[in-house]
GROMACS .gro file of C-alpha atoms in nm:
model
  254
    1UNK     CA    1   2.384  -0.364   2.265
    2UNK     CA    2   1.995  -0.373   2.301
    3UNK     CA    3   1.831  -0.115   2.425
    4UNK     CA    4   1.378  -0.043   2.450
    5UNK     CA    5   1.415   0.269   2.252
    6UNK     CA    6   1.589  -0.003   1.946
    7UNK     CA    7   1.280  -0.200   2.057
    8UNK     CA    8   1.013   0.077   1.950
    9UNK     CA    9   1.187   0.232   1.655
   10UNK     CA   10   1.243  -0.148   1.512
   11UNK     CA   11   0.857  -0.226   1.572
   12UNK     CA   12   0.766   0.133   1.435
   13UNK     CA   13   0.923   0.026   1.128
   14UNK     CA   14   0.759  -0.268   1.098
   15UNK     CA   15   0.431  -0.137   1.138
   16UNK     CA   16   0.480   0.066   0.862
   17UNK     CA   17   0.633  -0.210   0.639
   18UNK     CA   18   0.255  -0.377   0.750
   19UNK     CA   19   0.036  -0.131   0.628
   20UNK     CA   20   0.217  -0.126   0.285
   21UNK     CA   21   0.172  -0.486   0.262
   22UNK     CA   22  -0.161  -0.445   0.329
   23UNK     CA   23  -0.169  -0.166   0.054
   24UNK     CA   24   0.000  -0.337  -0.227
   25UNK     CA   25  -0.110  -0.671  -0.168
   26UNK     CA   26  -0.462  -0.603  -0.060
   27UNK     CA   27  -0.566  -0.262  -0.205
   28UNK     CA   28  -0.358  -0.302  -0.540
   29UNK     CA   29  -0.264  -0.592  -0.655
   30UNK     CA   30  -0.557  -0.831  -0.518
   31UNK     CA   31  -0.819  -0.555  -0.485
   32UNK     CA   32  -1.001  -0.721  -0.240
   33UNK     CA   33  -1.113  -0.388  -0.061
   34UNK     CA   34  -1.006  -0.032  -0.050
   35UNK     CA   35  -0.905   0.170   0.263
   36UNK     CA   36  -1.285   0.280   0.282
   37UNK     CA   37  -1.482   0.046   0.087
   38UNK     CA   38  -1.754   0.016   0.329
   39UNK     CA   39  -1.797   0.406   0.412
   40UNK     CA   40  -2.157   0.525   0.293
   41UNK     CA   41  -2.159   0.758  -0.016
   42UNK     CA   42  -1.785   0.693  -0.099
   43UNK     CA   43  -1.805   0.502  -0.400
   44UNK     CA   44  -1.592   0.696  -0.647
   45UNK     CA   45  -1.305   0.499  -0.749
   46UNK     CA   46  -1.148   0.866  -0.741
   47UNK     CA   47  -1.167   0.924  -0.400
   48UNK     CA   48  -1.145   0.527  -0.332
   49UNK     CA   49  -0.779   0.606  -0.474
   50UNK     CA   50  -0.740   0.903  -0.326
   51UNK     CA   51  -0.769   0.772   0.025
   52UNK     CA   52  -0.567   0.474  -0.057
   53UNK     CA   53  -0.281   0.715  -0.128
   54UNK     CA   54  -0.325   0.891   0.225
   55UNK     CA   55  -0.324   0.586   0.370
   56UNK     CA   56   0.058   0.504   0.230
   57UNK     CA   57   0.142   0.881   0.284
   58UNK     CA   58   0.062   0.832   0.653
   59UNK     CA   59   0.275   0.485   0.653
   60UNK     CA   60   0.566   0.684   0.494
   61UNK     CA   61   0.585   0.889   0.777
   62UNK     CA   62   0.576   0.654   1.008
   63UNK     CA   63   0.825   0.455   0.835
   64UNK     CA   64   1.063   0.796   0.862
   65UNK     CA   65   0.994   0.811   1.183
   66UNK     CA   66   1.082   0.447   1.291
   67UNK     CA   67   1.423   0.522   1.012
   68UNK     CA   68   1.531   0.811   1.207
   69UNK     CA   69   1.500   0.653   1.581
   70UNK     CA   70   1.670   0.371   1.446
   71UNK     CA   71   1.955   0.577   1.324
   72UNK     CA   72   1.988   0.781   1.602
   73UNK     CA   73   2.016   0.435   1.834
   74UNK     CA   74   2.253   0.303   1.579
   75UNK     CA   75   2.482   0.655   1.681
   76UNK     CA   76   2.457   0.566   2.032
   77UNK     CA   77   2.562   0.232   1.980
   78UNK     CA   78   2.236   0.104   2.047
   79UNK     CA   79   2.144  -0.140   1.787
   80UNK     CA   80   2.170  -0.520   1.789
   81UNK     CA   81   2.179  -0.524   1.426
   82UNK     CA   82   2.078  -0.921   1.433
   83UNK     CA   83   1.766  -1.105   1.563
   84UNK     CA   84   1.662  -0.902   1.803
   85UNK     CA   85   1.555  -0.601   1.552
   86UNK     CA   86   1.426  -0.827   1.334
   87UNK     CA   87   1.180  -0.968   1.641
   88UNK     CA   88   1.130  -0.705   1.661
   89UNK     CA   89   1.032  -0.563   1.324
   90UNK     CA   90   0.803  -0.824   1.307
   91UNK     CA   91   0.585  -0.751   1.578
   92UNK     CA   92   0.580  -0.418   1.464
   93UNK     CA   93   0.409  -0.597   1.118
   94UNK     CA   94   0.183  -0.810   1.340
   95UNK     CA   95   0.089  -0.525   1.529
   96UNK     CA   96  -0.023  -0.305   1.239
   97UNK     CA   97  -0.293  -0.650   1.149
   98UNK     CA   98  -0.396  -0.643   1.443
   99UNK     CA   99  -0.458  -0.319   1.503
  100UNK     CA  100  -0.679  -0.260   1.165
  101UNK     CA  101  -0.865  -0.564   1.219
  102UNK     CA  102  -1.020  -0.428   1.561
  103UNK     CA  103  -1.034  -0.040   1.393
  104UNK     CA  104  -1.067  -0.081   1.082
  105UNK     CA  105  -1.271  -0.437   1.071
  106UNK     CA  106  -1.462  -0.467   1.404
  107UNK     CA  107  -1.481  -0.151   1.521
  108UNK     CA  108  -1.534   0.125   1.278
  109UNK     CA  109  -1.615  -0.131   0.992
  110UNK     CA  110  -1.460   0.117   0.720
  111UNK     CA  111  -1.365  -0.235   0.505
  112UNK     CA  112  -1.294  -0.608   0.525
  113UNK     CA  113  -1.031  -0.854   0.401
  114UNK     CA  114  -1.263  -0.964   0.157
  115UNK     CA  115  -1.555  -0.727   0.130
  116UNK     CA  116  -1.715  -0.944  -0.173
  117UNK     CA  117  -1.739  -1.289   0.074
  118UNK     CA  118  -2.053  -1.411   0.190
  119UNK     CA  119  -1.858  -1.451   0.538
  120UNK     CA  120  -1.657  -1.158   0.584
  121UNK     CA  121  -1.571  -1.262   0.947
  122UNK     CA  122  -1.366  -1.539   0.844
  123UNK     CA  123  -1.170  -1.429   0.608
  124UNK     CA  124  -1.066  -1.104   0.881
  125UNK     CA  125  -1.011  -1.386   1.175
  126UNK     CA  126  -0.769  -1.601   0.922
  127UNK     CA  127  -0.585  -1.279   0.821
  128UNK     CA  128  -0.547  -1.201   1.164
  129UNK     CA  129  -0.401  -1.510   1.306
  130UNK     CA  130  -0.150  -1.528   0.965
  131UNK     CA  131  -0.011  -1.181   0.928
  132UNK     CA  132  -0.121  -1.052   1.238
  133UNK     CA  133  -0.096  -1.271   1.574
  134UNK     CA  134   0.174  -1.498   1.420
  135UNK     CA  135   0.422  -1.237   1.342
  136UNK     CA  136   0.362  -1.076   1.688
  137UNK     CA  137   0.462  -1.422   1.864
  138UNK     CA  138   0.794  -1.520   1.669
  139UNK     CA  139   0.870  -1.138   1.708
  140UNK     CA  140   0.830  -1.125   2.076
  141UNK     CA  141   1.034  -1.475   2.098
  142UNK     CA  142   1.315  -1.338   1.873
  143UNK     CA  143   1.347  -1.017   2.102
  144UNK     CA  144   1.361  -1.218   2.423
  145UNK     CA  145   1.689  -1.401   2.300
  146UNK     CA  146   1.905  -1.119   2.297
  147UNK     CA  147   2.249  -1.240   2.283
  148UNK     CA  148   2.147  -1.458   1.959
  149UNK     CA  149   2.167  -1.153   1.727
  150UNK     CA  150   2.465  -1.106   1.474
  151UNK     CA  151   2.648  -0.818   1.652
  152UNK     CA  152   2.941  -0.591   1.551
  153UNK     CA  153   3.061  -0.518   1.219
  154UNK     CA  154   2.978  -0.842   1.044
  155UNK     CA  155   2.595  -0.758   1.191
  156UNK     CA  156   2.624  -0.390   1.033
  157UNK     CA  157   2.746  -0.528   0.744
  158UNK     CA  158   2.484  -0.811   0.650
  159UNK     CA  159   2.167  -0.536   0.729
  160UNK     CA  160   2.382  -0.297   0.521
  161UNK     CA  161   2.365  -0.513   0.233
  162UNK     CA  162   1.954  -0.633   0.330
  163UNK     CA  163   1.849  -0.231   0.344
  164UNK     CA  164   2.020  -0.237  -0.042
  165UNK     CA  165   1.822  -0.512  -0.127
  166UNK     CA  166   1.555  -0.398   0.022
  167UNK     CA  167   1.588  -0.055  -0.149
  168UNK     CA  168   1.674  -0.186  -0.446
  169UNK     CA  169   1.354  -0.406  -0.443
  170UNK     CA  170   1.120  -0.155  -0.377
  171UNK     CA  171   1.220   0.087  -0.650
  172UNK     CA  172   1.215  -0.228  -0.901
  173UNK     CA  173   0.851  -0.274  -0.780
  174UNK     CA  174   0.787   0.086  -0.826
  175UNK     CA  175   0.872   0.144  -1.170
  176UNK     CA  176   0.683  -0.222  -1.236
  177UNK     CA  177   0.361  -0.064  -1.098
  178UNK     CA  178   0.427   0.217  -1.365
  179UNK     CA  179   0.423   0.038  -1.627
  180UNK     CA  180   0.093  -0.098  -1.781
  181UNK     CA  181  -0.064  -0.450  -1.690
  182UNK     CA  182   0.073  -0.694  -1.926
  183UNK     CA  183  -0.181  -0.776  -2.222
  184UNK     CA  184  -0.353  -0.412  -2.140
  185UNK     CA  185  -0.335  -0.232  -2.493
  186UNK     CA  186  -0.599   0.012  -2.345
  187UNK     CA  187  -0.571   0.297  -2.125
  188UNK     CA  188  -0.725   0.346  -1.790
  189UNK     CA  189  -0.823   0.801  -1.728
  190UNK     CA  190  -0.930   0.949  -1.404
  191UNK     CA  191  -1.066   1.268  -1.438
  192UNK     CA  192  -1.096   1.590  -1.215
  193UNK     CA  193  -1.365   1.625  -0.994
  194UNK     CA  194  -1.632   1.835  -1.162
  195UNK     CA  195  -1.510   1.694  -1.522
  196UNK     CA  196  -1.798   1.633  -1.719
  197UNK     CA  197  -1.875   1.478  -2.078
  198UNK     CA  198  -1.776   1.761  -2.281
  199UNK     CA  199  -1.439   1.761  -2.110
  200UNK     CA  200  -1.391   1.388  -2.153
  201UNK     CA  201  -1.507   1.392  -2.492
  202UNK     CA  202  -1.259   1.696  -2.579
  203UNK     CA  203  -0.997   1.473  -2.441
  204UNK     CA  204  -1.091   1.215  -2.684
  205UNK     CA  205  -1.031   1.434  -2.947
  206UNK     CA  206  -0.697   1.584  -2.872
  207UNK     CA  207  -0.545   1.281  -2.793
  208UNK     CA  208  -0.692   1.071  -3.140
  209UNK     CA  209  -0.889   0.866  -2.838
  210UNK     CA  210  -1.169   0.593  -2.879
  211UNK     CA  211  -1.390   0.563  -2.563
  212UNK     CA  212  -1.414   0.185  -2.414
  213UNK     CA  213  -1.596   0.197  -2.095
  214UNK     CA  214  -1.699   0.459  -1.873
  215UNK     CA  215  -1.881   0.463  -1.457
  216UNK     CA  216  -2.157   0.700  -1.463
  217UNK     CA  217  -2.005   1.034  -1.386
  218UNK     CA  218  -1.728   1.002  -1.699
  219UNK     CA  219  -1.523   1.039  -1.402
  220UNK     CA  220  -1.340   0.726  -1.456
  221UNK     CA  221  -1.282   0.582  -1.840
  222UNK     CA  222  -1.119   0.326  -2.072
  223UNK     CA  223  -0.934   0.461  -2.376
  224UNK     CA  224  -0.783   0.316  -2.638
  225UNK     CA  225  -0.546   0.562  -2.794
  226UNK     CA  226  -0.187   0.601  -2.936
  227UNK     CA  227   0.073   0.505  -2.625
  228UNK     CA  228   0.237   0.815  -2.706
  229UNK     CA  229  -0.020   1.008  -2.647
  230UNK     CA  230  -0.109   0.897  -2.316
  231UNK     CA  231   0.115   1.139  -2.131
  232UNK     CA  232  -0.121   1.460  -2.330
  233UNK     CA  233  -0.383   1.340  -2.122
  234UNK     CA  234  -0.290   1.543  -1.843
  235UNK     CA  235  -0.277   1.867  -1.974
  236UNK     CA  236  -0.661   1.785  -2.072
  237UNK     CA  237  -0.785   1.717  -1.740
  238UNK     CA  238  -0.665   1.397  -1.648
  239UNK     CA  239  -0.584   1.381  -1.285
  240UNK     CA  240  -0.433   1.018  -1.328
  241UNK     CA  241  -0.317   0.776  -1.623
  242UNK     CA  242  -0.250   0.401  -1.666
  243UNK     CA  243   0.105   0.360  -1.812
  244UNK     CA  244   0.168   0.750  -1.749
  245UNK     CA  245   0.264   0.783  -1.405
  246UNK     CA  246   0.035   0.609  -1.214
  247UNK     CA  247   0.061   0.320  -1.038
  248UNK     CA  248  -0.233   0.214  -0.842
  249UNK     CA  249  -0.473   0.306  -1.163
  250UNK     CA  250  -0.235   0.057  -1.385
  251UNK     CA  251  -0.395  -0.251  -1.221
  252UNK     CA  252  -0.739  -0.128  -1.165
  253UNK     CA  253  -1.037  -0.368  -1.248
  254UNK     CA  254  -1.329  -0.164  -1.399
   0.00000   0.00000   0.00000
């Protein structure tokens, strides 16, 4: 059975599964832009960060949101489990690039796709038609052939076993972004706001640390220092550590 409500919560969910691959791929692992890397006066890798991490917050909620709906369908007997959810779970992830390319891109201009490219335009207008405009068609031809889905209890069973996966997945690529960046011996520190150079350098101390590179403000430095001592770092001051905790800092070009 296939009902709109299905329809929306399946797309919700998909939106949300959008904006974290926009996260990961784009924020973190690439590092092509940050949520506001073209907003005057913000360029603190703290707050960069900081935002970044609202940003998934907010897509966690709507993810919850689109979980719940689904599962409240799925009690009504509501749920193709088959095609049709997946259609539309991908135009929910089409939607989402198409939505922050005319908010985010065009219209408030907060970032880019590629915010270092001498033609910004086509790099958002390439990314739109791939991730954005593409997913949105196959997704609205999927939902429109209803009685191809995989129904019944096979159907429950087979996205049973593809939410594990997908579970399973996630937390693997969790614990990965915990870990250091292979080949990284040293260790990346963001400070508390207000921290200043006597704090940093009392840091140093406590932990045995060497100073590598700092930005201007000591808000943001490279350490080398003991791996065990990385986790004392936080009861100094440190509001986020590479390899302690900290995902989004682990990969971090500075």
């Amino acid at each position: 059975m296939w009902t709109s409500s299905c329809a929306r919560w399946g797309a919700t969910l998909g939106f949300a599964l959008g904006g974290f691959f926009d996260g990961i791929l784009l924020h973190q692992i690439l590092q092509w832009h940050h949520l506001l890397s073209l907003v005057p006066g913000i360029d603190d890798l703290r707050l960069q960060v900081l935002w970044d991490g609202y940003f998934h917050l907010l897509m966690y909620a709507i993810a919850l949101a689109g979980l719940i709906g689904l599962w409240r369908a799925q009690r009504r007997g509501a749920v193709d489990w088959g095609r049709p959810l997946a259609g539309a779970m991908l135009a929910g992830f089409g939607l989402w690039h198409a939505v922050d390319a005319l908010l985010s891109h065009w219209l408030l201009g907060i970032h880019r796709i590629r915010v270092d490219s001498p033609d910004p335009l086509l790099w958002d207008l390439a990314w739109l038609v791939l991730f954005g405009l593409a997913p949105l068609f196959v997704g609205w031809r999927w939902m429109r052939r209803r009685g191809g889905g995989a129904g019944g209890a096979g159907g429950m069973r087979t996205s049973s076993a593809a939410l594990v996966l997908l579970g399973a997945f996630t937390t693997a690529a969790g614990a990965w972004a915990l870990a250091p960046a292979p080949g990284q011996d040293l260790t990346t520190v963001v400070f508390h706001p207000g921290a200043g150079p006597r704090e940093v350098f009392a840091a140093l101390d406590a932990v045995d640390g060497r100073l590598v590179w700092s930005d201007r403000k000591m808000g943001v430095v490279v350490m080398a220092l003991p791996k065990e001592r990385r986790w004392d770092l936080y009861r100094h001051g440190a509001m986020l550590v590479s390899g302690g905790g900290a995902g989004c800092v682990n990969w971090s070009r500075v």
